[in-house]
Short mmCIF file of C-alpha atoms (C1' of nucleotides) and ligand atoms in Angstrom, two decimals:
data_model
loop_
_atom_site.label_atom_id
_atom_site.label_comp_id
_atom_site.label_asym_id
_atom_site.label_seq_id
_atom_site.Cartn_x
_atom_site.Cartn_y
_atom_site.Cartn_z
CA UNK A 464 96.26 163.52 133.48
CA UNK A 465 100.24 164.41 133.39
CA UNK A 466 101.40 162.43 136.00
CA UNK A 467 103.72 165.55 137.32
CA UNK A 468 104.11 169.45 136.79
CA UNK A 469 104.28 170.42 132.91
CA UNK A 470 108.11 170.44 131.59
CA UNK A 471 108.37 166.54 130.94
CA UNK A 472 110.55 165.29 132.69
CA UNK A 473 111.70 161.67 132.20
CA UNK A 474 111.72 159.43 135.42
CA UNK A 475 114.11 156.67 134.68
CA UNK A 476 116.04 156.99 131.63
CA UNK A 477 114.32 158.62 128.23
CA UNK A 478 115.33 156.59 124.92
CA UNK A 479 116.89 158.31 121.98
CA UNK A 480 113.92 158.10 119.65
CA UNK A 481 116.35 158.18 116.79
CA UNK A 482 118.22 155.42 117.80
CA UNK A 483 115.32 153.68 118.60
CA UNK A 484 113.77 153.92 115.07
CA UNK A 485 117.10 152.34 113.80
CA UNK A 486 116.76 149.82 115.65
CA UNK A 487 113.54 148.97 114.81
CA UNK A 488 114.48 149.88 110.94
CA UNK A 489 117.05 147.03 110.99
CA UNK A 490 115.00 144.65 112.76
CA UNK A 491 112.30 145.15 109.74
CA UNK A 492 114.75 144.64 107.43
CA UNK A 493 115.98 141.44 109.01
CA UNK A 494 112.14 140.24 109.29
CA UNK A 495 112.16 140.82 105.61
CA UNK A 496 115.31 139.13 104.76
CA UNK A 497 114.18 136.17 106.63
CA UNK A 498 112.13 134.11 104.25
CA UNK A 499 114.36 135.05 101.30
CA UNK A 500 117.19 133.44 103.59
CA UNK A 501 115.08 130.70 104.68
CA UNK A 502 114.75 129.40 100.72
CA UNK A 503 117.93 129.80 99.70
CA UNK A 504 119.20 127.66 102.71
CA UNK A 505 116.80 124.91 101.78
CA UNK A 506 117.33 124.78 97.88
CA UNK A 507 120.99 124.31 99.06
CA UNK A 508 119.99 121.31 100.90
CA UNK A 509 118.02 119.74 98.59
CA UNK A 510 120.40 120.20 95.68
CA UNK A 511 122.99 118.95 97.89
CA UNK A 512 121.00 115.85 99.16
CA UNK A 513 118.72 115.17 96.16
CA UNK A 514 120.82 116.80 93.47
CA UNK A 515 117.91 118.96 92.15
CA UNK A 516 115.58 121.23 93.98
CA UNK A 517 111.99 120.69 92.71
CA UNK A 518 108.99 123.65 93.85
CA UNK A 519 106.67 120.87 95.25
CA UNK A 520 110.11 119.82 97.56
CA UNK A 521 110.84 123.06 98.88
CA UNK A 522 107.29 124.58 99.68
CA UNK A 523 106.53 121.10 101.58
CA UNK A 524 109.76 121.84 103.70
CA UNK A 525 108.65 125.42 104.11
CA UNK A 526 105.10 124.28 104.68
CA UNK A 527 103.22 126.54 102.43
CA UNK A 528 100.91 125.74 99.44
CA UNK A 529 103.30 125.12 96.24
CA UNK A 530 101.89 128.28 94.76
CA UNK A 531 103.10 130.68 97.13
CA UNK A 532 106.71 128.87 96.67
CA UNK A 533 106.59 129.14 93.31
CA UNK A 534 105.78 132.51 93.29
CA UNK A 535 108.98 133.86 96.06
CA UNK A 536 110.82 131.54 93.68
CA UNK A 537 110.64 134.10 91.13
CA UNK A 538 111.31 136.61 93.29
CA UNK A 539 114.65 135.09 94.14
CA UNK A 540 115.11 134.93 90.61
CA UNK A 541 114.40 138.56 89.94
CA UNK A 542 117.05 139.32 93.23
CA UNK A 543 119.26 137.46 91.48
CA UNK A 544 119.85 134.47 94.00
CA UNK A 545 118.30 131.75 91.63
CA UNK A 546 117.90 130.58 88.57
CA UNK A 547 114.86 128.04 87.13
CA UNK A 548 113.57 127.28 83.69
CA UNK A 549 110.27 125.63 84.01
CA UNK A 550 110.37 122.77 85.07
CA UNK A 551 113.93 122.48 85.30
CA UNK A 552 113.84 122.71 88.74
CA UNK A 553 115.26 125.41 91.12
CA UNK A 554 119.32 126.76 91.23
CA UNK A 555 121.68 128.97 93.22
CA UNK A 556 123.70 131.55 91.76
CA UNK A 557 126.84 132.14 93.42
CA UNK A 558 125.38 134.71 95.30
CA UNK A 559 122.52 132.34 96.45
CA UNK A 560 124.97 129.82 97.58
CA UNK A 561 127.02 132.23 99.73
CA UNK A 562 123.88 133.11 101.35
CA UNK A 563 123.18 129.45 101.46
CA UNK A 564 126.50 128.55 103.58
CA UNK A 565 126.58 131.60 105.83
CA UNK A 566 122.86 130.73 106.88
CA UNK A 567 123.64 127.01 107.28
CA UNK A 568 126.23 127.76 109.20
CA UNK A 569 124.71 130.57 110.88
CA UNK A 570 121.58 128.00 111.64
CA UNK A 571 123.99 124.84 113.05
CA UNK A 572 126.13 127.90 115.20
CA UNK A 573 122.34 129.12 116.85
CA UNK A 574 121.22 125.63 117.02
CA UNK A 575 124.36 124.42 119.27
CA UNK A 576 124.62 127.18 121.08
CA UNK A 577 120.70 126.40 122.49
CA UNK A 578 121.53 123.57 123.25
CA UNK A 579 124.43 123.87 125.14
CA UNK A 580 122.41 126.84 127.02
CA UNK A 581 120.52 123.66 127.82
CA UNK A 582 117.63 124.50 125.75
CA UNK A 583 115.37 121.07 124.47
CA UNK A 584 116.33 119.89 121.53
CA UNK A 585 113.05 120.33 119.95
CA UNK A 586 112.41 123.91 121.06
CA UNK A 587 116.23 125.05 120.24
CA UNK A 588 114.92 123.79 116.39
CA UNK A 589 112.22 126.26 116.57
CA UNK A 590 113.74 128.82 118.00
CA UNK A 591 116.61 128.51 115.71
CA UNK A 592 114.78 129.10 112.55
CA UNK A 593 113.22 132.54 113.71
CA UNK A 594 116.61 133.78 115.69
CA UNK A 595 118.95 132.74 113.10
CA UNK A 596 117.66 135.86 110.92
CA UNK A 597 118.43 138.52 113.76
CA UNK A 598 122.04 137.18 114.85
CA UNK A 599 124.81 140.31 114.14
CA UNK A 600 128.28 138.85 112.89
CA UNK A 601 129.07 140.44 116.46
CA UNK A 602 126.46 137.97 118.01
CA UNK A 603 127.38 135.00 116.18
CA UNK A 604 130.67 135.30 117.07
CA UNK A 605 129.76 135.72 120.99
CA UNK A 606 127.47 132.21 120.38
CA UNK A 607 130.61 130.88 119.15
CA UNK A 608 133.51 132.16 121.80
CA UNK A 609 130.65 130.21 124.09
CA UNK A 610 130.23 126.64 122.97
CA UNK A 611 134.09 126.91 122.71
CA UNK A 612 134.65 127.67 126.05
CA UNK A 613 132.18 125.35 126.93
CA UNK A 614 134.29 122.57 124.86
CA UNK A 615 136.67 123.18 126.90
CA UNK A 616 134.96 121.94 130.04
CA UNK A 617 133.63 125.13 131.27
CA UNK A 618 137.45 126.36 132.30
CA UNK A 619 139.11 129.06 131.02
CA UNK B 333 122.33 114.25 86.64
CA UNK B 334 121.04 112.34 90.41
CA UNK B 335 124.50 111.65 92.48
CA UNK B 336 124.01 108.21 92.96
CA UNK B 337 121.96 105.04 91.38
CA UNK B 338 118.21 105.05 91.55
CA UNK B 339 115.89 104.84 95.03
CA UNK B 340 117.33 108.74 96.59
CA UNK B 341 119.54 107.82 99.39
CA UNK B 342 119.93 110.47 102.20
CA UNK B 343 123.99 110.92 102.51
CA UNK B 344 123.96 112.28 106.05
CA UNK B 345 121.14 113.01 107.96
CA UNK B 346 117.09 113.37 106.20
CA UNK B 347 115.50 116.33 107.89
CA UNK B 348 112.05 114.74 108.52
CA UNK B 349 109.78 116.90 106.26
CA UNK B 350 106.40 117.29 108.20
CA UNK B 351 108.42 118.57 111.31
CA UNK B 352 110.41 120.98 109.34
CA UNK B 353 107.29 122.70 108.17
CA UNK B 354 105.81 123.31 111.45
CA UNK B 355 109.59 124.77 112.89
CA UNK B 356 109.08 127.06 109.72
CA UNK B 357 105.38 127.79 110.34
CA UNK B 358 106.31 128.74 113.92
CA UNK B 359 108.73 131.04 112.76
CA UNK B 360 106.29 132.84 110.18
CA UNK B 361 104.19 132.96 113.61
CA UNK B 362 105.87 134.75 115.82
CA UNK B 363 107.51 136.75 112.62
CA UNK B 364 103.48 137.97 111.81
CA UNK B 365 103.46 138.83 115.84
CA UNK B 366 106.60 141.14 116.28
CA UNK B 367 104.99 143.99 114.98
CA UNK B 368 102.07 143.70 117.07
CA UNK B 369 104.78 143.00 120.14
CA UNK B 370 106.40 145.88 119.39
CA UNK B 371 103.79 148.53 119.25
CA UNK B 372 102.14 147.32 122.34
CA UNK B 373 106.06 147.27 124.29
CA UNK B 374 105.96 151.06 122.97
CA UNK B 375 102.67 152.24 123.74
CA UNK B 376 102.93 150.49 127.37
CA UNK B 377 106.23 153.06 127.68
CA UNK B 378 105.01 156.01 126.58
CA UNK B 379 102.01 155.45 128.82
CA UNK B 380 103.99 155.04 131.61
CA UNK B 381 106.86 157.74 131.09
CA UNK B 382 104.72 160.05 129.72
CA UNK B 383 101.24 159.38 130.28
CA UNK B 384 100.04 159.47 126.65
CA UNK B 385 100.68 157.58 123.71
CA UNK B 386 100.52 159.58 120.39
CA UNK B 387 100.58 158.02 117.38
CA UNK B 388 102.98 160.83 116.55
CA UNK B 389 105.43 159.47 119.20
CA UNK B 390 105.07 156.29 118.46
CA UNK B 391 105.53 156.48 114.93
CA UNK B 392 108.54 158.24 115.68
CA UNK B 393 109.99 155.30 117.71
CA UNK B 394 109.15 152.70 115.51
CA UNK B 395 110.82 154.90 112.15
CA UNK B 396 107.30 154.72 110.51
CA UNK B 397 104.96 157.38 108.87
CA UNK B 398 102.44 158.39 111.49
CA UNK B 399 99.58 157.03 108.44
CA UNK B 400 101.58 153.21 108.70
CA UNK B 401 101.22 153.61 112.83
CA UNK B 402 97.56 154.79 113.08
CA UNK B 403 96.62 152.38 110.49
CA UNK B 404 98.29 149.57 112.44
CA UNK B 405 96.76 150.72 116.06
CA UNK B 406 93.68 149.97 114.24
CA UNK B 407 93.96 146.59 113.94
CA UNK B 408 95.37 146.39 118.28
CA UNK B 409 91.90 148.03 118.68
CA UNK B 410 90.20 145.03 116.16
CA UNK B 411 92.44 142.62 118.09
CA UNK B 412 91.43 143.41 122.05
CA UNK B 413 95.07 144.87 122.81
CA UNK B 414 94.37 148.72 122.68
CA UNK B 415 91.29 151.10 122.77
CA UNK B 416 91.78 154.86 121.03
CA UNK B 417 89.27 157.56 120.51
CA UNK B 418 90.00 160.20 117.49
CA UNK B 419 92.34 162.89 118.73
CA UNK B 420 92.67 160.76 122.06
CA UNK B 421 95.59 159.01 122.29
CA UNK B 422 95.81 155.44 122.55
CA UNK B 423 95.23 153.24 125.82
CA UNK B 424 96.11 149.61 126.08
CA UNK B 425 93.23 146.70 127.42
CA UNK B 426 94.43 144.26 130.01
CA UNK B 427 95.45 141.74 127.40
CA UNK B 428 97.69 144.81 126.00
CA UNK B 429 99.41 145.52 129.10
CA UNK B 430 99.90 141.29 129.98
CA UNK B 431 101.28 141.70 126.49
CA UNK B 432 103.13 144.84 126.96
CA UNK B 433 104.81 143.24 130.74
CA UNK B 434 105.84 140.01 129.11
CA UNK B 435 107.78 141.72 125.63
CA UNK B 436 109.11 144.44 128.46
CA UNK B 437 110.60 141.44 130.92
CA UNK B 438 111.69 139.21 127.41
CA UNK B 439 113.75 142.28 125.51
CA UNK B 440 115.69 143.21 128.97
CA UNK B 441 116.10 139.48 129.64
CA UNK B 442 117.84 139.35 126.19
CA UNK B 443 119.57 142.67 126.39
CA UNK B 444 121.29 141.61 129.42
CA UNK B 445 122.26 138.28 128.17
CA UNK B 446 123.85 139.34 125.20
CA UNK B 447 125.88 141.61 127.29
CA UNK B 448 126.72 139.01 129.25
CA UNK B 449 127.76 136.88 126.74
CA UNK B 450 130.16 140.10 125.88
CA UNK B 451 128.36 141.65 122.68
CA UNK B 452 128.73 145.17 122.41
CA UNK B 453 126.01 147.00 123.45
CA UNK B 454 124.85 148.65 120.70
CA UNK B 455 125.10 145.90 118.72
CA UNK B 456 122.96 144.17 121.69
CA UNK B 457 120.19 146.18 121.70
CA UNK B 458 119.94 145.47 117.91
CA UNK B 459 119.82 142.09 117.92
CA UNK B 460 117.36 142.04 120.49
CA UNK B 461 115.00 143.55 119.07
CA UNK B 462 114.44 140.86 116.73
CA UNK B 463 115.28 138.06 118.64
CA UNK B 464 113.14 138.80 121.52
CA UNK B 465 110.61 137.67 119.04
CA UNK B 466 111.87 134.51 118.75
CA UNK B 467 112.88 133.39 122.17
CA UNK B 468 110.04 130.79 123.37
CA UNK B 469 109.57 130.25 127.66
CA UNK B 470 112.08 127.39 127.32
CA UNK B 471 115.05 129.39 125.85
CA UNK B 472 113.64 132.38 128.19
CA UNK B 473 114.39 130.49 130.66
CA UNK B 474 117.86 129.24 130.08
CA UNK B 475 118.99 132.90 129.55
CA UNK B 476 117.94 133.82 133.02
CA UNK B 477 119.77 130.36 133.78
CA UNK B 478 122.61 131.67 132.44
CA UNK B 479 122.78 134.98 134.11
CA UNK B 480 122.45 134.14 137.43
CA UNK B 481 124.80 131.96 137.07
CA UNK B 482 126.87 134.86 135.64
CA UNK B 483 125.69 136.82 138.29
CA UNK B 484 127.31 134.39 140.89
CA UNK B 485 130.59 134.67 139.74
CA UNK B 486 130.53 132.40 136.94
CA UNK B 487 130.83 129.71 139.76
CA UNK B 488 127.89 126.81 140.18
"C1'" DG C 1341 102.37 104.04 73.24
"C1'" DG C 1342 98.65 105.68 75.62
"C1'" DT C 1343 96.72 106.84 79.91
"C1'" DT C 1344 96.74 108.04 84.52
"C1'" DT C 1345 99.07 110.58 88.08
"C1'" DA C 1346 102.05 113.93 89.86
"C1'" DA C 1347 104.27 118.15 89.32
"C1'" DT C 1348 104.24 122.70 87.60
"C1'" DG C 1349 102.58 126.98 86.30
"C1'" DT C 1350 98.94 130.79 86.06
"C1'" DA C 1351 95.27 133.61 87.69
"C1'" DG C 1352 92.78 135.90 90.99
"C1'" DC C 1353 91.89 136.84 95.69
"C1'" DC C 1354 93.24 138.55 100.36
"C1'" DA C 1355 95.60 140.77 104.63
"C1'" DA C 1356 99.60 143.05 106.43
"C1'" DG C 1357 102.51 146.81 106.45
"C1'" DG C 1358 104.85 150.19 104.08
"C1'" DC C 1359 104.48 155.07 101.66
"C1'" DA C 1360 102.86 160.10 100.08
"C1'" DA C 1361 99.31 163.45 99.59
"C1'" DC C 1362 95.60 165.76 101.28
"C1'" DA C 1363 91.97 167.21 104.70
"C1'" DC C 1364 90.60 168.22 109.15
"C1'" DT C 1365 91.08 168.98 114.34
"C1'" DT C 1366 93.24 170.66 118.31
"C1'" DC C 1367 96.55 173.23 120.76
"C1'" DG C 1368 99.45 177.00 121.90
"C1'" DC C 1369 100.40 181.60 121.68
"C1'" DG C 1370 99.92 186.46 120.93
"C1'" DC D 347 89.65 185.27 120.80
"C1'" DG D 348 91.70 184.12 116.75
"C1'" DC D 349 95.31 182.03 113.94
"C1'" DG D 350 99.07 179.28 112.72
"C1'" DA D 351 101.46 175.09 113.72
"C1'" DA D 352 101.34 170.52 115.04
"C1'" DG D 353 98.96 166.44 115.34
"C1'" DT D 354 95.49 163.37 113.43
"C1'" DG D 355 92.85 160.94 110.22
"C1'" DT D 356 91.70 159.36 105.35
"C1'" DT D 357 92.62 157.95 100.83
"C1'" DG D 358 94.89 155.63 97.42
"C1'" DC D 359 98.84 153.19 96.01
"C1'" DC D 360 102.45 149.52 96.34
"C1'" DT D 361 104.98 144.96 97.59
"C1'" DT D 362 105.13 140.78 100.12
"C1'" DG D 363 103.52 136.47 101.15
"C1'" DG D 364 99.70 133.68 101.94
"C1'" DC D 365 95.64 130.89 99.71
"C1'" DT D 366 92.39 128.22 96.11
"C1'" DA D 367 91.12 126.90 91.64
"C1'" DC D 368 92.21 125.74 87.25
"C1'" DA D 369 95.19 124.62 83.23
"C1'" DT D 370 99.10 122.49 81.40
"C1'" DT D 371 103.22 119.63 81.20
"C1'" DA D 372 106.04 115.76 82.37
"C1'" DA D 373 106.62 111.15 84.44
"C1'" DA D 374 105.22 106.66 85.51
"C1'" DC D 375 102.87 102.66 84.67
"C1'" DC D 376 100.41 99.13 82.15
MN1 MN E 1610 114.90 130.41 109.55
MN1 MN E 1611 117.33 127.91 109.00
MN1 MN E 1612 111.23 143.95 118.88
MN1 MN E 1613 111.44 145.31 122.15
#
DNA sequence: GGTTTAATGTAGCCAAGGCAACACTTCGCG
DNA sequence: CGCGAAGTGTTGCCTTGGCTACATTAAACC
């Protein structure tokens, strides 16, 4: 059921299988890195907004039960991106809040750029929150070089 | 410890809560889905370049243990997207192949317009990997917008 | 101040997606 | 044909990230 001779040969152009895998390795990771990222960005907000960050708060932004945010709270805590006594209310180390600004910024920076790709506004906030986690410094920077250029009138 | 007086006033700009939570369960969506996107992209290849799909190779492209890749074509087979016999191989069903032809057309639709947008390449193929993921019809859309565009000479 | 209400925390359950270790086929080669 | 190597499958374990149900604490209201 081969569909030619015996020695494989590759038709159009064989992947590196290695490369590949890393690939895929680092898009796991970012999958991984996404929630963790998408927490610490909120309890910003809220502690910026509201002044405290309260469990109920951020799982109803998140849109999960307040169990399940209680519980990644802690694991923020254990990564060592948060602090909380109970019920004290959630903080950011300074480690949580420079994940907290590059991710806002990161989120506003995807968020434009959609939009100026002429995406809807509604569907460039969607897409924003899952893309936001996979965008390189390389990539960002690209998104960036764009809506400047596109400031600029579309010229040069 | 609240900023202000009393009744919370939003400084800038209140995200409206209920809509935030379904942006962020639309993310955990297609973030439960990529895996699933991604094996069926792979087997789909293999298939075609090589007229098998092993779980050997395919564990191999994806950087998993061949136990994590046979254990997760078992649930394409629960799901309707692949069939496999023991020892077999594994064959995609029609809805695996529609599958397999959209996440094919999406990751070189985003490939290309990264590399357009003058991201390295390596860096491209990266990012799209996980962003691919992400990318609804809409935004789809806008980056084929944007590279024929680019395609005519960055003209109208 | 006491009581109701809201928030918080805990426990136990589940599915997905990883892994290593071990057992069993199948394939290729002499 | 037989045997060793490669591929395959199974088992058991773990973490993450969901949920519900229940207990407990704090806040708000009368
Ligand atoms: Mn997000
Ligand atoms: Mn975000
Ligand atoms: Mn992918
Ligand atoms: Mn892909």
């Amino acid at each position: 059921m081969t569909p030619q001779d015996d020695t494989a040969l590759p038709e159009t152009s064989a992947p590196a299988p290695e490369e590949e895998a890393a690939r895929h390795a680092s898009a796991r990771s970012a999958r991984a890195s996404a929630l963790t990222e998408d927490y610490v960005e909120i309890i910003a907000d809220l502690l910026e907004r509201e002044g405290e960050a309260r469990p109920t708060d951020i799982a109803r932004r998140l849109g999960v039960a307040h169990a399940t945010a209680i519980k990644t709270i802690a694991r923020l805590k254990r990564d060592g991106l948060a602090r909380a006594r109970p019920y004290r209310g959630v903080f950011l180390t300074d480690r949580g809040w420079d994940m907290a600004r590059k991710m806002k910024a990161r989120h506003q920076t995807v968020v434009a750029f959609l939009l100026a790709l002429g995406v809807p506004a509604e569907v460039a906030e969607v897409d924003a929150e899952g893309i936001e986690h996979h965008v390189s410094d390389a990539t960002l920077a690209a998104f960036e070089r764009f809506l400047a250029q596109a400031a600029r009138g579309d010229g040069r």
